Tab-separated table of C-alpha atoms in Angstrom:
chain	number	residue	atom	x	y	z
F	1	GLN	CA	-76.149	-45.479	59.470
F	2	SER	CA	-78.318	-42.825	60.867
F	3	ALA	CA	-78.078	-42.487	65.184
F	4	LEU	CA	-79.928	-43.691	67.571
F	5	THR	CA	-82.648	-40.925	68.893
F	6	GLN	CA	-82.056	-40.506	72.965
F	7	PRO	CA	-83.568	-37.241	74.381
F	8	PRO	CA	-80.492	-34.575	75.112
F	9	SER	CA	-81.163	-34.339	78.628
F	10	VAL	CA	-83.272	-36.224	81.455
F	11	SER	CA	-83.357	-34.516	85.011
F	12	GLY	CA	-84.277	-35.476	88.364
F	13	SER	CA	-84.253	-35.336	92.555
F	14	PRO	CA	-82.066	-38.093	94.251
F	15	GLY	CA	-84.216	-40.998	95.158
F	16	GLN	CA	-85.729	-40.292	92.378
F	17	SER	CA	-86.439	-42.604	88.710
F	18	VAL	CA	-85.604	-41.042	85.467
F	19	THR	CA	-85.845	-43.141	82.189
F	20	ILE	CA	-83.719	-42.782	78.890
F	21	SER	CA	-85.073	-44.014	75.608
F	22	CYS	CA	-83.982	-44.871	72.651
F	23	THR	CA	-85.271	-45.572	68.901
F	24	GLY	CA	-84.194	-47.473	66.486
F	25	THR	CA	-85.132	-49.143	63.381
F	26	ASN	CA	-86.025	-52.723	62.449
F	27	SER	CA	-82.477	-52.780	61.076
F	28	ASP	CA	-80.390	-52.313	64.632
F	29	ILE	CA	-82.778	-52.259	67.852
F	30	GLY	CA	-85.586	-54.433	65.725
F	31	ALA	CA	-83.154	-56.419	64.566
F	32	TYR	CA	-81.451	-58.543	67.350
F	33	ASN	CA	-81.487	-58.136	71.276
F	34	ARG	CA	-77.477	-56.906	71.333
F	35	VAL	CA	-78.915	-53.404	72.623
F	36	SER	CA	-76.034	-52.098	75.383
F	37	TRP	CA	-75.733	-49.127	77.143
F	38	TYR	CA	-72.828	-46.495	78.289
F	39	GLN	CA	-72.073	-44.164	81.213
F	40	GLN	CA	-69.302	-41.390	80.357
F	41	SER	CA	-68.241	-38.622	82.592
F	42	PRO	CA	-66.295	-35.909	81.676
F	43	GLY	CA	-62.884	-36.108	80.084
F	44	THR	CA	-62.914	-40.200	80.886
F	45	ALA	CA	-63.500	-43.349	78.642
F	46	PRO	CA	-67.244	-44.634	78.061
F	47	LYS	CA	-67.929	-47.514	80.886
F	48	LEU	CA	-70.341	-50.197	79.764
F	49	ILE	CA	-72.954	-50.444	82.087
F	50	ILE	CA	-76.307	-52.821	80.231
F	51	TYR	CA	-75.533	-55.231	77.680
F	52	GLU	CA	-77.503	-57.060	75.308
F	53	VAL	CA	-80.809	-55.240	76.478
F	54	ARG	CA	-80.981	-55.754	80.001
F	55	ASN	CA	-77.796	-57.218	81.571
F	56	ARG	CA	-75.235	-55.496	83.694
F	57	PRO	CA	-71.482	-56.181	84.108
F	58	SER	CA	-70.482	-57.056	87.054
F	59	GLY	CA	-70.333	-53.789	90.034
F	60	VAL	CA	-72.905	-52.042	88.556
F	61	PRO	CA	-75.583	-51.028	90.906
F	62	ASP	CA	-78.665	-52.716	90.234
F	63	ARG	CA	-80.609	-49.533	90.225
F	64	PHE	CA	-79.520	-49.067	86.419
F	65	SER	CA	-81.869	-51.536	84.391
F	66	GLY	CA	-82.610	-52.245	80.500
F	67	ALA	CA	-85.748	-53.047	78.567
F	68	LYS	CA	-86.727	-53.240	75.192
F	69	SER	CA	-90.053	-53.129	73.113
F	70	GLY	CA	-90.020	-52.922	69.579
F	71	ASN	CA	-87.758	-50.744	67.871
F	72	THR	CA	-86.713	-49.098	71.204
F	73	ALA	CA	-84.988	-49.666	73.875
F	74	SER	CA	-84.582	-47.977	77.443
F	75	LEU	CA	-82.077	-47.145	80.256
F	76	THR	CA	-84.151	-46.980	83.564
F	77	ILE	CA	-81.947	-45.387	86.739
F	78	SER	CA	-83.808	-45.924	89.876
F	79	GLY	CA	-83.579	-43.980	93.445
F	80	LEU	CA	-81.334	-41.326	91.583
F	81	GLN	CA	-77.718	-40.689	93.421
F	82	ALA	CA	-75.453	-37.668	92.822
F	83	GLU	CA	-72.196	-39.728	91.350
F	84	ASP	CA	-75.043	-40.999	88.569
F	85	GLU	CA	-74.766	-37.731	86.783
F	86	ALA	CA	-73.027	-37.999	83.439
F	87	ASP	CA	-73.755	-38.697	79.624
F	88	TYR	CA	-75.630	-41.802	78.309
F	89	TYR	CA	-75.490	-43.389	75.319
F	90	CYS	CA	-77.036	-46.207	73.913
F	91	SER	CA	-75.873	-48.644	71.146
F	92	SER	CA	-77.339	-51.263	69.076
F	93	TYR	CA	-75.553	-53.635	66.318
F	94	THR	CA	-77.318	-53.512	63.070
F	95	ILE	CA	-77.754	-55.890	60.451
F	96	SER	CA	-75.103	-54.759	58.135
F	97	ASN	CA	-72.354	-55.916	60.861
F	98	THR	CA	-72.073	-52.038	61.992
F	99	PHE	CA	-73.053	-50.495	65.347
F	100	VAL	CA	-74.714	-47.557	65.659
F	101	PHE	CA	-74.707	-45.279	68.941
F	102	GLY	CA	-77.500	-42.675	70.049
F	103	GLY	CA	-76.530	-39.014	70.555
F	104	GLY	CA	-75.933	-39.060	74.116
F	105	THR	CA	-78.499	-37.695	77.128
F	106	LYS	CA	-77.074	-35.312	80.279
F	107	VAL	CA	-78.612	-36.809	83.341
F	108	THR	CA	-78.825	-33.946	86.049
F	109	VAL	CA	-79.171	-34.774	89.600
F	110	LEU	CA	-81.298	-31.826	90.853
X	1	GLN	CA	-55.564	-56.486	84.289
X	2	LEU	CA	-57.803	-55.288	81.141
X	3	GLN	CA	-56.367	-52.628	79.547
X	4	MET	CA	-56.018	-51.248	76.357
X	5	VAL	CA	-53.586	-48.307	75.451
X	6	GLU	CA	-53.766	-46.156	72.488
X	7	SER	CA	-50.848	-44.033	70.934
X	8	GLY	CA	-50.061	-41.791	68.185
X	9	GLU	CA	-52.253	-39.156	68.893
X	10	GLY	CA	-51.432	-36.297	66.879
X	11	LEU	CA	-51.988	-32.845	64.980
X	12	VAL	CA	-51.786	-33.240	60.844
X	13	LYS	CA	-52.836	-31.225	58.236
X	14	PRO	CA	-55.944	-31.450	56.135
X	15	GLY	CA	-55.075	-34.647	53.298
X	16	GLY	CA	-52.454	-35.817	55.924
X	17	SER	CA	-51.598	-39.652	57.289
X	18	LEU	CA	-51.922	-41.168	61.047
X	19	ARG	CA	-51.593	-44.256	62.794
X	20	LEU	CA	-53.099	-45.247	65.681
X	21	SER	CA	-51.742	-48.098	67.905
X	22	CYS	CA	-53.907	-49.577	70.390
X	23	THR	CA	-51.768	-51.971	72.879
X	24	ALA	CA	-54.366	-54.285	74.661
X	25	SER	CA	-53.057	-56.436	77.890
X	26	GLY	CA	-54.926	-58.712	80.721
X	27	PHE	CA	-56.811	-61.123	78.217
X	28	THR	CA	-56.387	-63.269	75.499
X	29	PHE	CA	-56.087	-60.837	72.727
X	30	ARG	CA	-55.973	-63.207	69.567
X	31	ASP	CA	-60.089	-64.645	70.526
X	32	ASN	CA	-61.254	-61.373	70.391
X	33	TYR	CA	-62.644	-58.988	68.264
X	34	MET	CA	-61.534	-54.852	68.748
X	35	THR	CA	-62.845	-51.865	67.814
X	36	TRP	CA	-62.427	-48.313	66.892
X	37	ILE	CA	-65.022	-45.505	67.971
X	38	ARG	CA	-64.204	-41.471	68.082
X	39	GLN	CA	-65.711	-38.394	70.046
X	40	ALA	CA	-65.918	-35.782	67.999
X	41	PRO	CA	-65.154	-32.075	70.876
X	42	GLY	CA	-68.836	-31.498	72.715
X	43	LYS	CA	-70.369	-34.411	70.318
X	44	GLY	CA	-71.524	-38.004	70.943
X	45	LEU	CA	-69.705	-41.577	70.542
X	46	GLU	CA	-69.603	-42.564	66.647
X	47	TRP	CA	-68.443	-45.836	65.586
X	48	VAL	CA	-65.546	-45.964	63.283
X	49	ALA	CA	-64.783	-50.071	62.692
X	50	HIS	CA	-64.369	-53.056	64.313
X	51	ILE	CA	-62.154	-55.980	62.820
X	52	SER	CA	-62.617	-59.850	63.291
X	53	SER	CA	-60.322	-61.924	65.120
X	54	SER	CA	-58.224	-63.571	62.866
X	55	ASN	CA	-58.339	-60.408	61.160
X	56	LYS	CA	-60.102	-61.453	57.937
X	57	SER	CA	-62.968	-59.420	58.771
X	58	ALA	CA	-63.317	-55.278	59.175
X	59	TYR	CA	-66.486	-53.593	58.905
X	60	TYR	CA	-66.117	-49.246	58.301
X	61	ALA	CA	-68.660	-46.592	59.085
X	62	ASP	CA	-69.921	-44.851	55.849
X	63	SER	CA	-68.181	-41.794	56.634
X	64	VAL	CA	-64.418	-43.334	56.489
X	65	ARG	CA	-64.915	-46.693	54.429
X	66	GLY	CA	-62.076	-46.179	51.571
X	67	ARG	CA	-60.176	-43.734	53.833
X	68	PHE	CA	-59.385	-45.457	56.701
X	69	ALA	CA	-57.772	-49.406	57.630
X	70	ILE	CA	-58.275	-51.179	60.334
X	71	SER	CA	-55.942	-53.825	61.489
X	72	ARG	CA	-54.318	-56.169	63.760
X	73	ASP	CA	-50.915	-57.808	64.554
X	74	ASN	CA	-52.199	-60.961	67.171
X	75	ALA	CA	-48.408	-62.020	67.892
X	76	LYS	CA	-48.256	-57.884	69.429
X	77	LYS	CA	-51.000	-57.617	70.876
X	78	ILE	CA	-51.892	-54.473	69.155
X	79	VAL	CA	-55.032	-53.034	67.218
X	80	TYR	CA	-53.870	-50.023	64.256
X	81	LEU	CA	-56.182	-47.140	62.855
X	82	GLN	CA	-54.784	-46.155	59.118
X	83	MET	CA	-56.157	-42.938	58.759
X	84	ASN	CA	-55.983	-40.703	55.537
X	85	SER	CA	-57.275	-38.218	53.748
X	86	LEU	CA	-58.004	-36.916	56.559
X	87	ARG	CA	-60.512	-33.685	57.020
X	88	GLY	CA	-61.405	-31.544	59.703
X	89	GLU	CA	-64.811	-33.371	60.909
X	90	ASP	CA	-62.036	-36.745	61.562
X	91	THR	CA	-60.861	-34.393	64.581
X	92	ALA	CA	-62.112	-36.578	67.633
X	93	VAL	CA	-60.664	-38.228	70.628
X	94	TYR	CA	-60.444	-42.200	69.080
X	95	TYR	CA	-60.893	-44.722	71.742
X	96	CYS	CA	-60.739	-49.090	71.348
X	97	ALA	CA	-62.259	-51.052	72.910
X	98	ARG	CA	-62.930	-54.979	72.854
X	99	VAL	CA	-65.542	-55.546	71.212
X	100	TYR	CA	-68.173	-59.033	71.531
X	101	VAL	CA	-70.111	-58.681	67.832
X	102	VAL	CA	-72.765	-61.641	69.276
X	103	GLY	CA	-73.245	-59.998	72.323
X	104	GLY	CA	-73.156	-56.322	70.290
X	105	TYR	CA	-71.368	-54.425	73.221
X	106	MET	CA	-67.995	-53.278	73.810
X	107	ASP	CA	-66.414	-54.507	77.538
X	108	VAL	CA	-63.235	-52.408	77.880
X	109	TRP	CA	-62.231	-49.331	76.639
X	110	GLY	CA	-59.058	-47.195	76.378
X	111	LYS	CA	-58.507	-43.765	77.922
X	112	GLY	CA	-58.405	-42.807	73.953
X	113	ALA	CA	-56.298	-40.682	71.731
X	114	THR	CA	-56.347	-37.427	70.351
X	115	VAL	CA	-56.605	-36.502	66.350
X	116	ILE	CA	-56.595	-33.090	65.142
X	117	VAL	CA	-56.762	-32.339	61.653
X	118	SER	CA	-55.949	-28.784	61.312
């Protein structure tokens, strides 16, 4: 049950786009389209922002988008806003009927 | 409205036990899988366990298997996490969440319960 690999941090200016990668294996990301992304601000619970690779729950702005290629998933934030500054985690279901998270990526808006 | 409220948090000595509860409301609890996820201080999220809607199947992370047990009471709309043989590395905020295994995501989260093992 090794964690998925995410960059520790990414940054961008308001209005720019940033992309966070999430690398797994054939046993998790590569096995299913069961990749999700969560946004967490300090002191709060995580919030689901992308599910099943590319779907957005109601109320999540369309500047958040997800994709997957092979064993790597990605989250792109287009038109970065100050309120997007937070930690972001990817997650995948695995062939062992378990879940695995990435180590998290801190997004900083310059 | 959809809501999860965790309870049972506290300070416990190494080797001790603690039971967390999570009360759900706003949805048909008995039709949904439930999960516990934890976050150690300053660290990332770690999936702990999940349980099927019928209480017949449960799955655990290697780090807690044999020490923790997840269960549920569909009549009371509560999911539990019994934690035994606690270690310092179990210190974390524990979140319960509704989980869609078919889609592989957790869509409703509680605010968390703090467990300190010291």
